[in-house]
Amino acid sequence: MKAGTAISVAGIDAGIDVDDLSSLLMIRHFEQAVLELFARGLLNGTTHTCLGQEYVPVALGPLLAPGDFVFSNHRGHGHYLARFDDPEGLLAEMTGREGAICSGVGGSQHIFRDTYLSTGVQGESLPVAVGTALWFQRTGRPEIAVAYIGDGTWGEGAVYEALNLAALWRLPLLVVVENNGIAQTTPTARAMAGDIAGRAAAFGIAHVSVTGSDVAAIRARLAPVVDRTRAGGGPVVVEFATHRLGPHSKGDDTRSAAEVAAEREHDWHDAYRRRDPDLFAKVEDEQRKRIADAVERVLARPASAWERN
Ligand SMILES: Cc1ncc(C[n+]2csc(CCOP(=O)(O)OP(=O)(O)O)c2C)c(N)n1
């Protein structure tokens, strides 16, 4: 694939994979529960939900091997849940209860589990992902490093240092950009000169553009892209045109109601529901209950070991 290749994935194919729908709805209900818990004063620290963006990690999930290293960012609940299907562990982490992934020390943004690491520091993960990809390459391993970043994180210099070396050394690095058009309160158009495709092209890095939210279609189109990077084809930037439906963090949405309503027009949730209302209602009930039960169980647990010390 040449630098600047654009793949556009729009539209919805027939047929819904129940596992994918379950993951999508599990993450949706998890995020809604998180906002409710915050509103009730039951969570500490801060949090950033991925409402509207759930389909990105769900689509990528089966394309990644267990040994691939995933570097997530501040908006990482969906990245974690799509990889581990572990809402109780994450909730325990965020509430500091027994069963927490990192003893409750990491909270919403700083998770380490096996080959998964998240950070709330924008741009911090990319140089680390490059180092990990270099290790994969030098040891002849078939794994890749995957780093999720937002559009706003392209303002960080570390991103360019990392891309430079990844391109120079043709590293097995997949940069997943969740471009939701806004960084906290700043519309991307008011902060970014040029675009992400042009910035990837400046380094001779392949760039793939993904629109639409159909998980199966996105996965089918990205499978050869991931294979190519895994086979030594060098780094790739995959940019999702996505939509942030919730506030930046808990209650700090500076967008007008009309702007948020326009974003909601793109919600995968409605698109999937329209495709098969009966199946959707059944799976949604299951996942709503699953998350409600998880909340109840986790809140009834004692504090995690770290919290007690
Ligand atoms: C180095 C650094 N600067 C500032 C922040 C505060 N901050 C957290 S998220 C965010 C905006 C990130 O925007 P983007 O990368 O587009 O991701 P999004 O929140 O839209 O998913 C900012 C400024 C931070 N976490 N790290």
Coordinates of C-alpha atoms and ligand atoms in Angstrom, one line a residue:
M1 CA 0.0 0.0 0.0
K2 CA 1.3 3.4 -0.9
A3 CA 1.3 6.4 1.5
G4 CA -2.0 8.2 1.4
T5 CA -4.2 5.2 0.4
A6 CA -7.7 6.0 1.4
I7 CA -10.2 3.3 2.2
S8 CA -13.7 4.6 2.8
V9 CA -16.1 2.2 4.6
A10 CA -19.6 3.6 4.7
G11 CA -23.0 2.0 4.7
I12 CA -24.3 -1.0 6.6
D13 CA -24.2 -4.5 5.3
A14 CA -27.0 -7.0 6.0
G15 CA -26.6 -9.4 8.9
I16 CA -25.5 -8.6 12.5
D17 CA -22.9 -10.7 14.4
V18 CA -24.4 -11.2 17.8
D19 CA -21.0 -11.2 19.5
D20 CA -20.1 -7.8 18.0
L21 CA -23.5 -6.4 19.0
S22 CA -23.1 -7.7 22.5
S23 CA -19.7 -6.0 22.8
L24 CA -21.0 -2.8 21.4
L25 CA -23.9 -2.7 23.8
M26 CA -21.8 -3.9 26.7
I27 CA -19.5 -0.9 26.3
R28 CA -22.4 1.5 25.7
H29 CA -24.1 0.4 28.9
F30 CA -20.8 0.4 30.8
E31 CA -20.2 4.0 29.8
Q32 CA -23.7 5.1 30.7
A33 CA -23.3 3.5 34.1
V34 CA -20.0 5.3 34.6
L35 CA -21.7 8.7 34.1
E36 CA -24.5 7.7 36.4
L37 CA -22.1 6.6 39.1
F38 CA -20.2 9.9 38.8
A39 CA -23.4 11.9 39.1
R40 CA -24.3 10.0 42.3
G41 CA -20.8 10.7 43.7
L42 CA -19.8 7.1 43.7
L43 CA -16.6 7.4 41.5
N44 CA -13.4 9.3 42.2
G45 CA -11.0 11.0 39.9
T46 CA -12.0 11.7 36.4
T47 CA -13.2 9.7 33.4
H48 CA -13.8 10.1 29.6
T49 CA -16.4 7.9 28.0
C50 CA -16.2 6.6 24.5
L51 CA -20.0 7.0 23.8
G52 CA -20.4 6.9 20.1
Q53 CA -16.9 5.5 19.4
E54 CA -17.5 2.0 20.8
Y55 CA -17.4 0.4 17.3
V56 CA -13.7 1.3 16.7
P57 CA -12.1 -1.2 19.2
V58 CA -14.9 -3.7 18.6
A59 CA -14.1 -3.7 14.8
L60 CA -10.3 -4.0 15.5
G61 CA -10.6 -6.7 18.2
P62 CA -10.4 -9.9 16.2
L63 CA -7.7 -8.5 13.9
L64 CA -5.3 -8.3 16.9
A65 CA -3.4 -11.2 18.4
P66 CA -3.2 -11.7 22.1
G67 CA 0.5 -10.8 22.0
D68 CA 0.0 -7.6 20.1
F69 CA 0.6 -4.7 22.4
V70 CA -2.2 -2.2 22.7
F71 CA -1.5 1.3 24.0
S72 CA -4.6 3.2 24.9
N73 CA -5.3 6.8 25.9
H74 CA -7.5 8.8 28.3
R75 CA -10.7 7.6 26.5
G76 CA -9.8 4.0 26.8
H77 CA -12.7 2.1 28.5
G78 CA -13.9 0.7 25.1
H79 CA -10.4 -0.3 24.2
Y80 CA -10.0 -2.3 27.3
L81 CA -13.5 -3.8 27.3
A82 CA -13.2 -4.9 23.6
R83 CA -9.9 -6.6 24.4
F84 CA -10.8 -8.3 27.7
D85 CA -14.6 -8.4 28.0
D86 CA -14.1 -7.5 31.7
P87 CA -16.6 -4.8 32.8
E88 CA -16.3 -5.9 36.5
G89 CA -12.6 -5.6 36.6
L90 CA -12.6 -2.1 35.1
L91 CA -15.4 -1.0 37.3
A92 CA -13.6 -2.4 40.4
E93 CA -10.5 -0.5 39.2
M94 CA -12.5 2.8 38.9
T95 CA -14.2 2.3 42.3
G96 CA -11.1 0.9 44.1
R97 CA -12.9 -2.4 45.0
E98 CA -11.6 -5.9 45.3
G99 CA -11.0 -7.4 41.8
A100 CA -9.6 -4.2 40.4
I101 CA -7.2 -4.7 37.5
C102 CA -4.4 -2.6 39.0
S103 CA -5.5 -2.6 42.7
G104 CA -7.5 0.6 42.1
V105 CA -4.3 2.6 41.6
G106 CA -4.8 3.3 37.9
G107 CA -8.4 4.3 37.9
S108 CA -10.1 5.1 34.6
Q109 CA -7.0 6.2 32.6
H110 CA -4.0 4.2 33.8
I111 CA -4.4 0.5 33.2
F112 CA -1.8 -2.2 32.8
R113 CA -2.8 -5.8 32.0
D114 CA -0.8 -8.3 30.0
T115 CA -0.1 -6.6 26.7
Y116 CA -2.4 -3.6 27.3
L117 CA -1.3 -0.3 28.7
S118 CA -3.2 3.0 28.9
T119 CA -2.1 6.5 29.8
G120 CA -4.0 9.8 30.4
V121 CA -1.0 11.8 29.1
Q122 CA -1.6 12.8 25.5
G123 CA 1.0 11.5 23.1
E124 CA 2.9 9.6 25.8
S125 CA 2.1 6.2 24.4
L126 CA 3.4 6.6 20.8
P127 CA 7.1 6.7 21.6
V128 CA 6.6 3.7 23.9
A129 CA 4.7 1.9 21.2
V130 CA 7.5 2.6 18.7
G131 CA 10.0 1.1 21.2
T132 CA 7.8 -2.0 21.6
A133 CA 7.4 -2.3 17.8
L134 CA 11.2 -2.1 17.5
W135 CA 11.5 -4.9 20.0
F136 CA 9.1 -7.0 18.0
Q137 CA 11.0 -6.4 14.8
R138 CA 14.5 -7.1 16.3
T139 CA 13.4 -10.3 17.9
G140 CA 11.6 -11.5 14.8
R141 CA 8.2 -11.6 16.5
P142 CA 5.0 -11.5 14.5
E143 CA 3.3 -9.1 16.8
I144 CA 2.4 -5.4 16.2
A145 CA 2.1 -2.4 18.5
V146 CA -1.2 -0.6 18.3
A147 CA -1.6 3.0 19.7
Y148 CA -4.9 4.8 19.9
I149 CA -4.7 8.6 19.8
G150 CA -7.2 11.4 19.3
D151 CA -7.1 14.1 16.6
G152 CA -6.2 16.6 19.3
T153 CA -3.1 14.6 20.2
W154 CA -1.5 15.5 16.8
G155 CA -0.5 18.7 18.6
E156 CA 2.0 16.8 20.6
G157 CA 5.6 16.8 19.3
A158 CA 6.3 13.3 20.6
V159 CA 3.8 12.0 18.0
Y160 CA 6.1 13.2 15.2
E161 CA 9.3 11.9 16.7
A162 CA 7.6 8.6 17.0
L163 CA 6.3 8.6 13.5
N164 CA 9.7 9.5 12.1
L165 CA 11.4 6.5 13.7
A166 CA 8.6 4.2 12.9
A167 CA 8.8 5.1 9.2
L168 CA 12.6 5.1 9.1
W169 CA 12.8 1.7 10.6
R170 CA 9.6 0.3 9.0
L171 CA 8.2 -0.8 12.3
P172 CA 5.1 -2.9 12.9
L173 CA 3.1 0.0 14.3
L174 CA -0.6 0.6 13.8
V175 CA -1.7 4.1 14.8
V176 CA -5.4 4.2 15.3
V177 CA -6.7 7.8 15.2
E178 CA -10.2 8.4 16.7
N179 CA -10.9 11.7 15.0
N180 CA -14.1 12.9 16.6
G181 CA -13.5 16.5 15.4
I182 CA -13.0 18.0 18.8
A183 CA -10.3 18.0 21.5
Q184 CA -11.9 18.7 24.9
T185 CA -13.5 22.1 23.9
T186 CA -11.5 22.9 20.8
P187 CA -12.9 22.0 17.4
T188 CA -10.1 20.3 15.4
A189 CA -10.6 22.7 12.5
R190 CA -9.5 25.6 14.8
A191 CA -6.3 23.9 15.9
M192 CA -5.0 21.8 13.1
A193 CA -3.3 23.1 9.9
G194 CA -3.6 20.6 7.1
D195 CA -4.9 17.2 8.0
I196 CA -3.8 13.9 9.4
A197 CA -3.4 12.2 6.1
G198 CA -1.0 14.9 5.0
R199 CA 1.0 14.5 8.1
A200 CA 1.3 10.8 7.6
A201 CA 2.3 11.3 4.0
A202 CA 5.0 13.7 5.1
F203 CA 6.7 10.7 6.7
G204 CA 5.9 8.3 3.8
I205 CA 3.5 6.5 6.1
A206 CA 0.4 4.8 4.7
H207 CA -2.9 6.4 5.8
V208 CA -6.2 4.7 5.7
S209 CA -9.4 6.7 6.2
V210 CA -12.4 4.9 7.7
T211 CA -15.9 6.4 7.7
G212 CA -19.1 4.6 8.8
S213 CA -19.7 2.4 11.8
D214 CA -20.5 -1.0 10.5
V215 CA -18.2 -3.3 12.4
A216 CA -18.1 -6.2 9.9
A217 CA -17.4 -3.9 7.0
I218 CA -14.7 -2.0 8.7
R219 CA -13.1 -5.2 9.9
A220 CA -13.1 -6.8 6.5
R221 CA -11.5 -3.7 4.9
L222 CA -8.8 -3.4 7.7
A223 CA -7.8 -7.0 7.8
P224 CA -5.3 -6.7 4.9
V225 CA -4.1 -3.4 6.3
V226 CA -3.2 -5.1 9.7
D227 CA -1.8 -8.1 7.9
R228 CA 0.5 -5.9 5.8
T229 CA 1.9 -4.2 8.9
R230 CA 2.3 -7.5 10.6
A231 CA 4.2 -8.9 7.6
G232 CA 6.8 -6.1 7.7
G233 CA 5.1 -3.6 5.5
G234 CA 5.8 -0.7 7.9
P235 CA 3.7 1.5 10.0
V236 CA 0.2 2.6 9.1
V237 CA -2.1 5.3 10.3
V238 CA -5.8 4.3 10.3
E239 CA -8.0 7.3 10.9
F240 CA -11.6 6.8 11.9
A241 CA -14.0 9.7 11.3
T242 CA -15.9 9.2 14.5
H243 CA -18.3 11.0 16.8
R244 CA -18.1 11.9 20.4
L245 CA -21.7 11.7 21.7
G246 CA -21.0 12.5 25.4
P247 CA -19.2 15.3 27.2
H248 CA -15.4 15.4 27.0
S249 CA -15.2 14.2 30.6
K250 CA -18.2 14.1 33.0
G251 CA -20.3 17.1 32.4
D252 CA -18.2 19.5 30.4
D253 CA -19.8 19.6 27.0
T254 CA -19.4 23.1 25.5
R255 CA -21.2 22.2 22.3
S256 CA -24.7 23.4 21.6
A257 CA -27.6 21.0 21.7
A258 CA -27.9 21.3 18.0
E259 CA -24.2 20.3 17.5
V260 CA -24.6 17.3 19.8
A261 CA -27.8 16.3 18.0
A262 CA -25.9 16.4 14.7
E263 CA -23.3 14.0 16.1
R264 CA -26.0 11.7 17.3
E265 CA -27.2 11.3 13.7
H266 CA -24.1 9.1 13.3
D267 CA -24.7 6.9 16.2
W268 CA -24.1 3.2 15.4
H269 CA -26.7 2.4 18.1
D270 CA -29.6 3.6 16.0
A271 CA -28.3 2.2 12.8
Y272 CA -27.9 -1.3 14.3
R273 CA -31.4 -1.1 16.0
R274 CA -33.0 -0.3 12.7
R275 CA -31.4 -3.3 11.0
D276 CA -32.9 -5.9 13.3
P277 CA -35.1 -4.4 16.1
D278 CA -36.0 -7.7 17.8
L279 CA -32.5 -9.0 18.0
F280 CA -31.3 -5.6 19.1
A281 CA -33.8 -5.3 21.9
K282 CA -32.9 -8.8 23.2
V283 CA -29.2 -8.2 23.2
E284 CA -29.6 -4.7 24.6
D285 CA -31.7 -6.1 27.5
E286 CA -29.0 -8.7 28.2
Q287 CA -26.2 -6.2 28.3
R288 CA -28.2 -3.6 30.3
K289 CA -28.8 -6.3 32.9
R290 CA -25.2 -7.5 32.7
I291 CA -23.8 -4.1 33.5
A292 CA -26.5 -3.3 36.2
D293 CA -25.6 -6.6 37.9
A294 CA -21.8 -5.9 37.6
V295 CA -22.4 -2.4 39.2
E296 CA -24.3 -4.0 42.1
R297 CA -21.8 -6.7 42.7
V298 CA -18.7 -4.4 42.5
L299 CA -20.2 -1.8 44.8
A300 CA -20.9 -4.5 47.4
R301 CA -17.2 -5.5 47.5
P302 CA -14.7 -4.4 50.1
A303 CA -12.0 -1.9 49.1
S304 CA -9.1 -3.3 47.0
A305 CA -5.9 -4.2 48.8
W306 CA -4.1 -0.9 47.8
E307 CA -7.0 1.2 49.0
R308 CA -6.9 -0.5 52.4
N309 CA -3.1 0.1 52.9
Ligands
LIG1 C1 0.0 16.2 27.6 C2 -1.5 16.4 28.0 N1 -2.0 17.7 27.8 C3 -3.3 17.9 28.1 C4 -4.1 16.9 28.6 C5 -5.5 17.2 29.0 N2 -6.4 16.6 28.0 C6 -6.9 15.4 28.2 S1 -7.8 14.9 26.9 C7 -7.5 16.3 26.1 C8 -8.1 16.5 24.7 C9 -7.7 15.3 23.8 O1 -8.3 15.4 22.6 P1 -8.1 14.3 21.5 O2 -6.7 13.8 21.4 O3 -8.7 14.8 20.3 O4 -9.0 13.1 22.1 P2 -10.5 13.1 22.5 O5 -10.6 13.6 23.9 O6 -11.3 13.9 21.6 O7 -10.9 11.6 22.5 C10 -6.8 17.2 26.8 C11 -6.3 18.5 26.3 C12 -3.5 15.7 28.8 N3 -4.2 14.6 29.2 N4 -2.2 15.4 28.4

